[in-house]
Short mmCIF file of C-alpha atoms in Angstrom, two decimals:
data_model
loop_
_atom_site.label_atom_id
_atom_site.label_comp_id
_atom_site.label_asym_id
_atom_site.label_seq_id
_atom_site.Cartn_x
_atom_site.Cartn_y
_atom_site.Cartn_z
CA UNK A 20 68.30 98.02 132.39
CA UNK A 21 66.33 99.21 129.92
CA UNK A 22 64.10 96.49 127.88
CA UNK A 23 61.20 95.97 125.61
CA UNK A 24 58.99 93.12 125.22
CA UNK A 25 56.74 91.96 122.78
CA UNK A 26 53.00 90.78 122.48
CA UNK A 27 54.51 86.98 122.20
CA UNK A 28 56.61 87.58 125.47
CA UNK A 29 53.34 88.47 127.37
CA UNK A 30 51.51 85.26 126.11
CA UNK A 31 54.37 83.30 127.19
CA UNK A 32 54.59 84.62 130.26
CA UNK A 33 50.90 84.75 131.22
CA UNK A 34 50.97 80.66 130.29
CA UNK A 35 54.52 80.60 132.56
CA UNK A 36 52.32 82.11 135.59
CA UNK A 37 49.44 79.31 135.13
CA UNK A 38 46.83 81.29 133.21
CA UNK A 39 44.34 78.91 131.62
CA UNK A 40 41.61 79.52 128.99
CA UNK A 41 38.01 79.68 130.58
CA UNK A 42 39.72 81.69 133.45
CA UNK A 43 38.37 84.87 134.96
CA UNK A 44 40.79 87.11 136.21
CA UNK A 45 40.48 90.67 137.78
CA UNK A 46 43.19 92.39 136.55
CA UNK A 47 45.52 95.52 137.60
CA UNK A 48 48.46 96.73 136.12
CA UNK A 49 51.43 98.86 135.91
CA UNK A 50 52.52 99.66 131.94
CA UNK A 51 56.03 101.14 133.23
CA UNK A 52 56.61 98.55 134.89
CA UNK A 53 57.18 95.85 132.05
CA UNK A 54 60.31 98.19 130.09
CA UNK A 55 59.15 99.24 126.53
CA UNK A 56 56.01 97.51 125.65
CA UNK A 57 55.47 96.74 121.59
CA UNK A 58 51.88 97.78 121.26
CA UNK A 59 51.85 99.37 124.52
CA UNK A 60 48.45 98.80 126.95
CA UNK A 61 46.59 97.71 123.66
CA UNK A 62 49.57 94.81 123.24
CA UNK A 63 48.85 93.54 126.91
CA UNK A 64 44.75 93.55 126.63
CA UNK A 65 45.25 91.73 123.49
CA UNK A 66 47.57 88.96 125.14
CA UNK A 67 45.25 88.87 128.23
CA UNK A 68 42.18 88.02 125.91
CA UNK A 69 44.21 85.38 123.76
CA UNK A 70 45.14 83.52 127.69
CA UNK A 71 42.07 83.42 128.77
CA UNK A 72 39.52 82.88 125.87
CA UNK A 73 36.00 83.46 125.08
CA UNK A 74 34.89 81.07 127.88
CA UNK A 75 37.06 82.98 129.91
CA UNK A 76 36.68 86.73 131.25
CA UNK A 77 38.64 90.14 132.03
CA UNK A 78 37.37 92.30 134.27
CA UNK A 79 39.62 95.65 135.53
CA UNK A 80 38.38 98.26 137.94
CA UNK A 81 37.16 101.77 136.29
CA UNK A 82 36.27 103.52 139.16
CA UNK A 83 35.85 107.21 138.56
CA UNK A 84 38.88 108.44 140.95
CA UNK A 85 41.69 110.27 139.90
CA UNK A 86 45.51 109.68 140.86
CA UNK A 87 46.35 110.29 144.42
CA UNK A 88 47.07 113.73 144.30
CA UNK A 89 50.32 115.72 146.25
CA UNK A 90 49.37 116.60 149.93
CA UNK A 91 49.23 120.67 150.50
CA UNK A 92 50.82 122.27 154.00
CA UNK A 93 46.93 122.35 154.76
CA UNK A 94 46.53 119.14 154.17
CA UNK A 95 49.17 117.88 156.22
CA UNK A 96 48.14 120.12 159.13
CA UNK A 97 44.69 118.81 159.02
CA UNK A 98 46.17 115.08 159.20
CA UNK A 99 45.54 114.15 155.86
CA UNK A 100 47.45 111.09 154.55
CA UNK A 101 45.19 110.54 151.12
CA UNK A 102 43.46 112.74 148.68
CA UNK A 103 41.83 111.65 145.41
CA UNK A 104 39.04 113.49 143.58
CA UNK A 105 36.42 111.98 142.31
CA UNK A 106 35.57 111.75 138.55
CA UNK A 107 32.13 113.31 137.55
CA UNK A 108 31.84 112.18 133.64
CA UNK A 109 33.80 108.94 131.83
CA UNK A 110 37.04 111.07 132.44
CA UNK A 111 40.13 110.01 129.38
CA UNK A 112 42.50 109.09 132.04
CA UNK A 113 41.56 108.61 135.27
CA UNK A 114 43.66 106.87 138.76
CA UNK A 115 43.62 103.12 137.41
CA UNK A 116 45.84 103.34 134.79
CA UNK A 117 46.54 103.33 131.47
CA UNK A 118 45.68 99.62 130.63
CA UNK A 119 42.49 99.90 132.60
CA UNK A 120 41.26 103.52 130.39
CA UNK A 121 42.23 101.85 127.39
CA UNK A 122 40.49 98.30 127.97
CA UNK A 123 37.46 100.64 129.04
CA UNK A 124 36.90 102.04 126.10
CA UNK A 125 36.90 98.93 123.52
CA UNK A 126 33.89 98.11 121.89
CA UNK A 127 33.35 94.73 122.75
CA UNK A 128 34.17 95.98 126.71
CA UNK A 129 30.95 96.21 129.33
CA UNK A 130 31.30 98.93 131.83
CA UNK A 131 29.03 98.87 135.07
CA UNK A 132 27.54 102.10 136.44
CA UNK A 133 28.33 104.07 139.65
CA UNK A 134 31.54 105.36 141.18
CA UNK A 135 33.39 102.43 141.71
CA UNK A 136 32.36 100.40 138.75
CA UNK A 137 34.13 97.81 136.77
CA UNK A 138 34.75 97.30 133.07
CA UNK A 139 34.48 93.37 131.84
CA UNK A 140 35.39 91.38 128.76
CA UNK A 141 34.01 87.70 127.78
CA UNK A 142 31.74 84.94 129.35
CA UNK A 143 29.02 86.58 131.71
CA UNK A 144 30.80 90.43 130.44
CA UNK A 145 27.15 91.67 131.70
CA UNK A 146 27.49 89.78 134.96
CA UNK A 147 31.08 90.82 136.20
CA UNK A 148 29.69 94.89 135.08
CA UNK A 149 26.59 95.29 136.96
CA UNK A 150 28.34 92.98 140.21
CA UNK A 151 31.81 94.74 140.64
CA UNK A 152 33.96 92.33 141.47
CA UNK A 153 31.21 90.16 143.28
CA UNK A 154 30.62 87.57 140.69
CA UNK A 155 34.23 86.63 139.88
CA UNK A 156 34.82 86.21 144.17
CA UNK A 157 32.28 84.01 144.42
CA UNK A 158 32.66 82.17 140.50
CA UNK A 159 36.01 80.47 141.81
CA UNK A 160 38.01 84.03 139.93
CA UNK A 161 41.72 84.57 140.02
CA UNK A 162 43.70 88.12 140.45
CA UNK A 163 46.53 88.65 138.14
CA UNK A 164 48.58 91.80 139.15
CA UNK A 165 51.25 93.12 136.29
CA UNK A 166 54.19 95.18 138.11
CA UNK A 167 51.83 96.19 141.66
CA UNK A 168 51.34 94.14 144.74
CA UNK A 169 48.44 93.46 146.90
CA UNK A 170 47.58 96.68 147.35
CA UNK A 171 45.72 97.47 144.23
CA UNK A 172 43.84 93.82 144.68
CA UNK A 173 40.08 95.87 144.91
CA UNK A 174 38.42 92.47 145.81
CA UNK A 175 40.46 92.65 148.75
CA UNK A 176 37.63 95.00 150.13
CA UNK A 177 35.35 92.45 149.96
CA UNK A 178 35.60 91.23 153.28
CA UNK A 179 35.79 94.92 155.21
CA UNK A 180 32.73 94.24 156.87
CA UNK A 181 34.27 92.47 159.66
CA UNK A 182 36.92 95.17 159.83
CA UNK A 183 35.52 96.83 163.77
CA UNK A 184 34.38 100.45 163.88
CA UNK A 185 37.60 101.28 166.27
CA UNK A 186 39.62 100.90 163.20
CA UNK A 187 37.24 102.29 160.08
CA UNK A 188 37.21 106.00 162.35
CA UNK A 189 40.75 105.83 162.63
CA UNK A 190 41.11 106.58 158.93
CA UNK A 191 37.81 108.89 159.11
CA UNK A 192 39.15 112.46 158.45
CA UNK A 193 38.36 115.15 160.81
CA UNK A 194 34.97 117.57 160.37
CA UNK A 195 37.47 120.30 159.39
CA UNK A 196 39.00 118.30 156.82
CA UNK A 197 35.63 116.98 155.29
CA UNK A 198 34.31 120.87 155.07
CA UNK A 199 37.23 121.69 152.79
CA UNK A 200 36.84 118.30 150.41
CA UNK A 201 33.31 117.44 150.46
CA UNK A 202 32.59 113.47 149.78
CA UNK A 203 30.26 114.33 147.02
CA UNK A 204 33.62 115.43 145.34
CA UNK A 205 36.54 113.94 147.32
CA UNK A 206 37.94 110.67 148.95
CA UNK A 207 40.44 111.74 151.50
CA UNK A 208 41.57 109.70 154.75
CA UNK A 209 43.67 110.59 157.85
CA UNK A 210 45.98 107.70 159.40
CA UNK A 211 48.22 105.34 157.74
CA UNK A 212 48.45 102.12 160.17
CA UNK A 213 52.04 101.02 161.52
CA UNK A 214 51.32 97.66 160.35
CA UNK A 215 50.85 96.86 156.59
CA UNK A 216 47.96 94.38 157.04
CA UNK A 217 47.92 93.10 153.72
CA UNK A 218 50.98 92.52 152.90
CA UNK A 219 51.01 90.09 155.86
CA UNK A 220 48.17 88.28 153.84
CA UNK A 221 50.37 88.36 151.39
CA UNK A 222 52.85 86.68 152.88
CA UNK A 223 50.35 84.02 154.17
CA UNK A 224 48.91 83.54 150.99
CA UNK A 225 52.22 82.53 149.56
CA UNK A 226 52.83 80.26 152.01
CA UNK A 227 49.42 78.12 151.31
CA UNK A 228 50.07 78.14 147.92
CA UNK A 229 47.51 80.57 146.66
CA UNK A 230 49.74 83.43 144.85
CA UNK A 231 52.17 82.16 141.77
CA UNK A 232 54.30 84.55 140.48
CA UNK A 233 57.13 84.98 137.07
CA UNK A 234 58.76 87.69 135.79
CA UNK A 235 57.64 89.40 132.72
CA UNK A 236 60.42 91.72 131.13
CA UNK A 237 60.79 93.76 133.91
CA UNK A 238 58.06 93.44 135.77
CA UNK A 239 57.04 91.20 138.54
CA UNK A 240 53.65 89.56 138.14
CA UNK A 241 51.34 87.56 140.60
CA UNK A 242 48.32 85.43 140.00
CA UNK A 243 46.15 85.25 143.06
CA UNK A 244 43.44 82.95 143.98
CA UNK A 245 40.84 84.93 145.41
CA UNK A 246 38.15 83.75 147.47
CA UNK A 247 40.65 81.85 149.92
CA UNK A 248 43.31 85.11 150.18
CA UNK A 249 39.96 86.85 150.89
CA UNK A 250 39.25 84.33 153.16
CA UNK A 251 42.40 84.53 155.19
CA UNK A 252 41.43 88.63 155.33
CA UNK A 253 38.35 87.45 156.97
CA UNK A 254 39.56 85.10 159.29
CA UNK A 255 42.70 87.54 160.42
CA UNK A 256 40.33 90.50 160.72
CA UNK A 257 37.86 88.59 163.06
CA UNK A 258 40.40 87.19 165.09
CA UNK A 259 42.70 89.74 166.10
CA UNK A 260 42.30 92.91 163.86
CA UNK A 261 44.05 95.37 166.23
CA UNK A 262 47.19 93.09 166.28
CA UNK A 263 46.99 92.87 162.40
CA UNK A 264 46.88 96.95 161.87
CA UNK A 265 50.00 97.10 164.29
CA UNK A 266 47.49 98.45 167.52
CA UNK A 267 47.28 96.85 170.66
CA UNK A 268 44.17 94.79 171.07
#
């Protein structure tokens, strides 16, 4: 059913989900999924920033990568299961979204350098740009994610290091594969697991208490305490990462 929401309704809901001033929250978001939004992405940077406060901060991802992009017949023979090129200058649109460009380029928004950098609002704006999402992990930082999942919670990489070698070169593409798509200019991979690991995090993370969720219009919306759902990624990944990727250990 088709619906529109205004700046109000966001501020309401944000308080609904437990949003506090003085809070830092990494932020992603899908626009579309909301309905109509009065204002559009400007309407829900501008509610995000009355939530949280000056003392508080906003940090989004801005990472120079476009959309994934369709998957050729060459692709698909080659084993591909991701392609996404990677932004040279400070592209208009880019993968992250429409909320993210446009919170990118406000003036009173600090953006970090480097391929996978972050954009950052508020207390310590400097901080949370030149760190990624470092600071706000280990700052006691929330996630808040507007109409995705999971799946688009960056920090979550955080704790890859423990993630063994047997899995990291199952998604490494083949020599073939890299020849066509450079990494200088592309980020492809070449397995999907059987298993969706994070979502069983996910699911963990509920149950501990850690994730709160409401619905805004119509969009489903999460906040996420970070550093212990990062923690339980750590934890399941040292002991039994094959099990949690759906592989036999």
């Amino acid at each position: 059913m088709a619906i529109s929401i205004t700046h109000e309704d966001l501020e309401k809901g944000f308080m609904r989900l437990g949003i506090k001033s003085g809070m830092m929250l990494e932020v992603h978001c899908s626009l579309s999924s909301f309905g109509h939004v009065e204002g559009g992405a400007a309407a829900v940077i501008g509610a995000l920033k009355n939530a949280v406060g000056i003392n508080g901060a906003i940090v989004m991802p801005s990472f120079k990568d476009s959309p994934d992009l369709p998957l050729n017949e060459t692709d698909k023979s080659l084993g591909l299961t991701l392609k996404i090129k990677l932004l040279k200058g400070d592209e208009e649109r880019s993968g992250m979204g429409i909320v993210s460009d446009t919170f990118r380029k406000m003036p009173d928004v600090v953006t970090g350098a480097g391929q996978f950098r972050v954009s950052a609002w508020g207390k310590d704006a400097e901080k949370h740009a030149a760190n990624w999402f470092n600071y706000l992990i280990n700052s006691g930082g929330y996630a808040l994610l507007l109409g995705v999942d999971i799946y688009k919670m960056s920090s979550m990489h955080y704790v890859e290091s423990s993630l063994p070698n047997e899995i990291k070169n199952l998604f490494k593409p083949s020599e073939e594969a890299r020849k066509i798509y450079p990494e200088s200019e592309w980020f492809i991979e070449a397995w999907v697991p059987s298993a969706k690991p994070w979502y069983t995090i996910q699911e963990r993370a509920y149950e501990k208490g850690y994730i709160t969720d409401t619905i805004i219009g119509n969009s489903k919306c999460m906040l996420v305490d970070v550093q212990p759902v990062i923690e339980l990624y750590r934890q399941a990944l040292q002991a039994n990462p094959f099990e949690l990727y759906g592989l036999k250990s």
